[in-house]
Protein backbone atom coordinates (compact mmCIF):
# COMPACT_ATOMS: atom_id res chain seq x y z
CA UNK A 1 0.00 0.00 0.00
CA UNK A 2 1.40 3.38 -0.97
CA UNK A 3 1.16 6.27 1.40
CA UNK A 4 0.10 9.53 -0.25
CA UNK A 5 0.98 12.94 1.07
CA UNK A 6 -0.57 16.23 0.02
CA UNK A 7 1.96 18.99 -0.47
CA UNK A 8 1.50 22.69 -0.08
CA UNK A 9 4.20 25.27 -0.12
CA UNK A 10 3.47 28.44 1.72
CA UNK A 11 5.51 31.58 1.73
CA UNK A 12 6.07 33.30 5.05
CA UNK A 13 6.95 36.65 3.55
CA UNK A 14 4.39 39.46 3.41
CA UNK A 15 3.39 40.54 -0.08
CA UNK A 16 5.39 37.70 -1.60
CA UNK A 17 5.79 37.06 -5.28
CA UNK A 18 6.95 33.51 -5.80
CA UNK A 19 6.42 30.80 -8.38
CA UNK A 20 6.43 27.17 -7.33
CA UNK A 21 7.94 24.81 -9.91
CA UNK A 22 8.12 21.48 -8.08
CA UNK A 23 5.52 20.52 -7.24
CA UNK A 24 3.91 22.79 -9.81
CA UNK A 25 1.78 25.61 -8.41
CA UNK A 26 -1.95 25.86 -8.98
CA UNK A 27 -2.97 27.57 -12.18
CA UNK A 28 -0.71 28.39 -15.09
CA UNK A 29 3.01 28.98 -15.35
CA UNK A 30 2.62 31.89 -17.80
CA UNK A 31 5.48 34.42 -17.82
CA UNK A 32 7.24 32.94 -14.79
CA UNK A 33 10.56 34.33 -16.06
CA UNK A 34 9.13 37.85 -16.07
CA UNK A 35 9.60 39.90 -12.89
CA UNK A 36 6.28 40.45 -11.03
CA UNK A 37 4.40 37.92 -13.15
CA UNK A 38 0.68 37.74 -12.30
CA UNK A 39 0.84 33.96 -11.85
CA UNK A 40 3.55 34.33 -9.21
CA UNK A 41 1.62 36.37 -6.65
CA UNK A 42 -0.69 33.72 -5.25
CA UNK A 43 -0.58 34.62 -1.55
CA UNK A 44 -3.88 36.51 -1.13
CA UNK A 45 -6.58 35.44 -0.86
CA UNK A 46 -5.17 32.26 0.57
CA UNK A 47 -4.50 29.54 0.01
CA UNK A 48 -2.85 29.71 -3.40
CA UNK A 49 -4.39 32.99 -4.50
CA UNK A 50 -7.87 31.54 -4.16
CA UNK A 51 -7.27 29.12 -7.04
CA UNK A 52 -9.18 25.88 -6.91
CA UNK A 53 -7.38 22.65 -6.17
CA UNK A 54 -7.08 20.12 -8.96
CA UNK A 55 -6.29 16.44 -8.95
CA UNK A 56 -2.83 15.75 -7.50
CA UNK A 57 -0.15 16.11 -10.17
CA UNK A 58 2.46 14.09 -8.28
CA UNK A 59 2.52 11.34 -5.71
CA UNK A 60 5.15 11.11 -3.02
CA UNK A 61 5.65 8.37 -0.47
CA UNK A 62 5.75 9.09 3.26
CA UNK A 63 9.23 8.68 4.66
CA UNK A 64 10.95 9.67 1.40
CA UNK A 65 12.90 12.80 0.52
CA UNK A 66 11.58 15.53 -1.75
CA UNK A 67 12.90 18.87 -2.93
CA UNK A 68 10.56 21.81 -3.35
CA UNK A 69 11.75 24.18 -6.09
CA UNK A 70 10.48 27.74 -6.25
CA UNK A 71 11.41 31.14 -7.61
CA UNK A 72 11.55 34.50 -5.89
CA UNK A 73 9.71 36.28 -8.69
CA UNK A 74 9.90 39.77 -7.22
CA UNK A 75 12.43 40.73 -4.57
CA UNK A 76 10.93 42.30 -1.39
CA UNK A 77 13.90 41.53 0.88
CA UNK A 78 14.91 44.07 3.53
CA UNK A 79 17.56 43.78 6.21
CA UNK A 80 15.06 44.91 8.86
CA UNK A 81 12.64 42.12 8.01
CA UNK A 82 14.34 39.49 5.84
CA UNK A 83 11.63 36.81 6.14
CA UNK A 84 11.80 33.22 4.94
CA UNK A 85 10.17 30.66 2.70
CA UNK A 86 8.38 27.93 4.62
CA UNK A 87 7.31 24.59 3.19
CA UNK A 88 4.40 22.93 4.97
CA UNK A 89 3.40 19.31 4.37
CA UNK A 90 -0.12 18.06 5.00
CA UNK A 91 -0.65 14.34 5.44
CA UNK A 92 -4.37 14.60 4.74
CA UNK A 93 -6.60 17.03 2.83
CA UNK A 94 -8.54 17.54 6.07
CA UNK A 95 -8.73 21.20 7.10
CA UNK A 96 -7.93 20.19 10.70
CA UNK A 97 -4.47 18.90 9.64
CA UNK A 98 -1.99 21.45 11.01
CA UNK A 99 0.83 20.25 8.77
CA UNK A 100 4.51 19.71 9.41
CA UNK A 101 7.23 22.28 8.75
CA UNK A 102 10.70 20.70 8.31
CA UNK A 103 12.47 24.07 8.52
CA UNK A 104 12.33 27.43 6.78
CA UNK A 105 14.58 28.52 3.91
CA UNK A 106 15.90 31.98 4.76
CA UNK A 107 15.11 34.74 2.28
CA UNK A 108 18.28 36.36 1.00
CA UNK A 109 19.33 39.54 -0.70
CA UNK A 110 19.31 37.66 -4.02
CA UNK A 111 17.68 39.37 -7.01
CA UNK A 112 14.25 38.75 -8.51
CA UNK A 113 13.96 35.47 -10.48
CA UNK A 114 16.35 33.62 -8.12
CA UNK A 115 15.60 29.89 -7.89
CA UNK A 116 15.56 28.22 -4.45
CA UNK A 117 15.55 24.50 -3.68
CA UNK A 118 14.32 23.44 -0.25
CA UNK A 119 15.04 19.83 0.70
CA UNK A 120 12.19 18.45 2.73
CA UNK A 121 11.67 14.95 4.12
CA UNK A 122 8.12 13.75 3.57
CA UNK A 123 6.48 12.78 6.87
CA UNK A 124 4.61 9.55 7.37
CA UNK A 125 0.85 10.15 7.54
CA UNK A 126 -0.73 9.30 10.86
CA UNK A 127 -1.74 5.66 10.60
CA UNK A 128 -1.53 2.49 12.63
CA UNK A 129 -0.01 0.46 9.78
CA UNK A 130 2.73 1.40 7.32
CA UNK A 131 3.83 -0.78 4.46
Coordinates of C-alpha atoms in Angstrom, one line a residue:
X1 CA 0.0 0.0 0.0
X2 CA 1.4 3.4 -1.0
X3 CA 1.2 6.3 1.4
X4 CA 0.1 9.5 -0.2
X5 CA 1.0 12.9 1.1
X6 CA -0.6 16.2 0.0
X7 CA 2.0 19.0 -0.5
X8 CA 1.5 22.7 -0.1
X9 CA 4.2 25.3 -0.1
X10 CA 3.5 28.4 1.7
X11 CA 5.5 31.6 1.7
X12 CA 6.1 33.3 5.1
X13 CA 6.9 36.6 3.5
X14 CA 4.4 39.5 3.4
X15 CA 3.4 40.5 -0.1
X16 CA 5.4 37.7 -1.6
X17 CA 5.8 37.1 -5.3
X18 CA 7.0 33.5 -5.8
X19 CA 6.4 30.8 -8.4
X20 CA 6.4 27.2 -7.3
X21 CA 7.9 24.8 -9.9
X22 CA 8.1 21.5 -8.1
X23 CA 5.5 20.5 -7.2
X24 CA 3.9 22.8 -9.8
X25 CA 1.8 25.6 -8.4
X26 CA -1.9 25.9 -9.0
X27 CA -3.0 27.6 -12.2
X28 CA -0.7 28.4 -15.1
X29 CA 3.0 29.0 -15.4
X30 CA 2.6 31.9 -17.8
X31 CA 5.5 34.4 -17.8
X32 CA 7.2 32.9 -14.8
X33 CA 10.6 34.3 -16.1
X34 CA 9.1 37.8 -16.1
X35 CA 9.6 39.9 -12.9
X36 CA 6.3 40.4 -11.0
X37 CA 4.4 37.9 -13.1
X38 CA 0.7 37.7 -12.3
X39 CA 0.8 34.0 -11.8
X40 CA 3.5 34.3 -9.2
X41 CA 1.6 36.4 -6.6
X42 CA -0.7 33.7 -5.2
X43 CA -0.6 34.6 -1.5
X44 CA -3.9 36.5 -1.1
X45 CA -6.6 35.4 -0.9
X46 CA -5.2 32.3 0.6
X47 CA -4.5 29.5 0.0
X48 CA -2.9 29.7 -3.4
X49 CA -4.4 33.0 -4.5
X50 CA -7.9 31.5 -4.2
X51 CA -7.3 29.1 -7.0
X52 CA -9.2 25.9 -6.9
X53 CA -7.4 22.6 -6.2
X54 CA -7.1 20.1 -9.0
X55 CA -6.3 16.4 -9.0
X56 CA -2.8 15.7 -7.5
X57 CA -0.2 16.1 -10.2
X58 CA 2.5 14.1 -8.3
X59 CA 2.5 11.3 -5.7
X60 CA 5.2 11.1 -3.0
X61 CA 5.6 8.4 -0.5
X62 CA 5.7 9.1 3.3
X63 CA 9.2 8.7 4.7
X64 CA 10.9 9.7 1.4
X65 CA 12.9 12.8 0.5
X66 CA 11.6 15.5 -1.8
X67 CA 12.9 18.9 -2.9
X68 CA 10.6 21.8 -3.3
X69 CA 11.8 24.2 -6.1
X70 CA 10.5 27.7 -6.3
X71 CA 11.4 31.1 -7.6
X72 CA 11.6 34.5 -5.9
X73 CA 9.7 36.3 -8.7
X74 CA 9.9 39.8 -7.2
X75 CA 12.4 40.7 -4.6
X76 CA 10.9 42.3 -1.4
X77 CA 13.9 41.5 0.9
X78 CA 14.9 44.1 3.5
X79 CA 17.6 43.8 6.2
X80 CA 15.1 44.9 8.9
X81 CA 12.6 42.1 8.0
X82 CA 14.3 39.5 5.8
X83 CA 11.6 36.8 6.1
X84 CA 11.8 33.2 4.9
X85 CA 10.2 30.7 2.7
X86 CA 8.4 27.9 4.6
X87 CA 7.3 24.6 3.2
X88 CA 4.4 22.9 5.0
X89 CA 3.4 19.3 4.4
X90 CA -0.1 18.1 5.0
X91 CA -0.7 14.3 5.4
X92 CA -4.4 14.6 4.7
X93 CA -6.6 17.0 2.8
X94 CA -8.5 17.5 6.1
X95 CA -8.7 21.2 7.1
X96 CA -7.9 20.2 10.7
X97 CA -4.5 18.9 9.6
X98 CA -2.0 21.4 11.0
X99 CA 0.8 20.2 8.8
X100 CA 4.5 19.7 9.4
X101 CA 7.2 22.3 8.8
X102 CA 10.7 20.7 8.3
X103 CA 12.5 24.1 8.5
X104 CA 12.3 27.4 6.8
X105 CA 14.6 28.5 3.9
X106 CA 15.9 32.0 4.8
X107 CA 15.1 34.7 2.3
X108 CA 18.3 36.4 1.0
X109 CA 19.3 39.5 -0.7
X110 CA 19.3 37.7 -4.0
X111 CA 17.7 39.4 -7.0
X112 CA 14.2 38.7 -8.5
X113 CA 14.0 35.5 -10.5
X114 CA 16.4 33.6 -8.1
X115 CA 15.6 29.9 -7.9
X116 CA 15.6 28.2 -4.4
X117 CA 15.6 24.5 -3.7
X118 CA 14.3 23.4 -0.3
X119 CA 15.0 19.8 0.7
X120 CA 12.2 18.5 2.7
X121 CA 11.7 14.9 4.1
X122 CA 8.1 13.7 3.6
X123 CA 6.5 12.8 6.9
X124 CA 4.6 9.5 7.4
X125 CA 0.9 10.2 7.5
X126 CA -0.7 9.3 10.9
X127 CA -1.7 5.7 10.6
X128 CA -1.5 2.5 12.6
X129 CA 0.0 0.5 9.8
X130 CA 2.7 1.4 7.3
X131 CA 3.8 -0.8 4.5

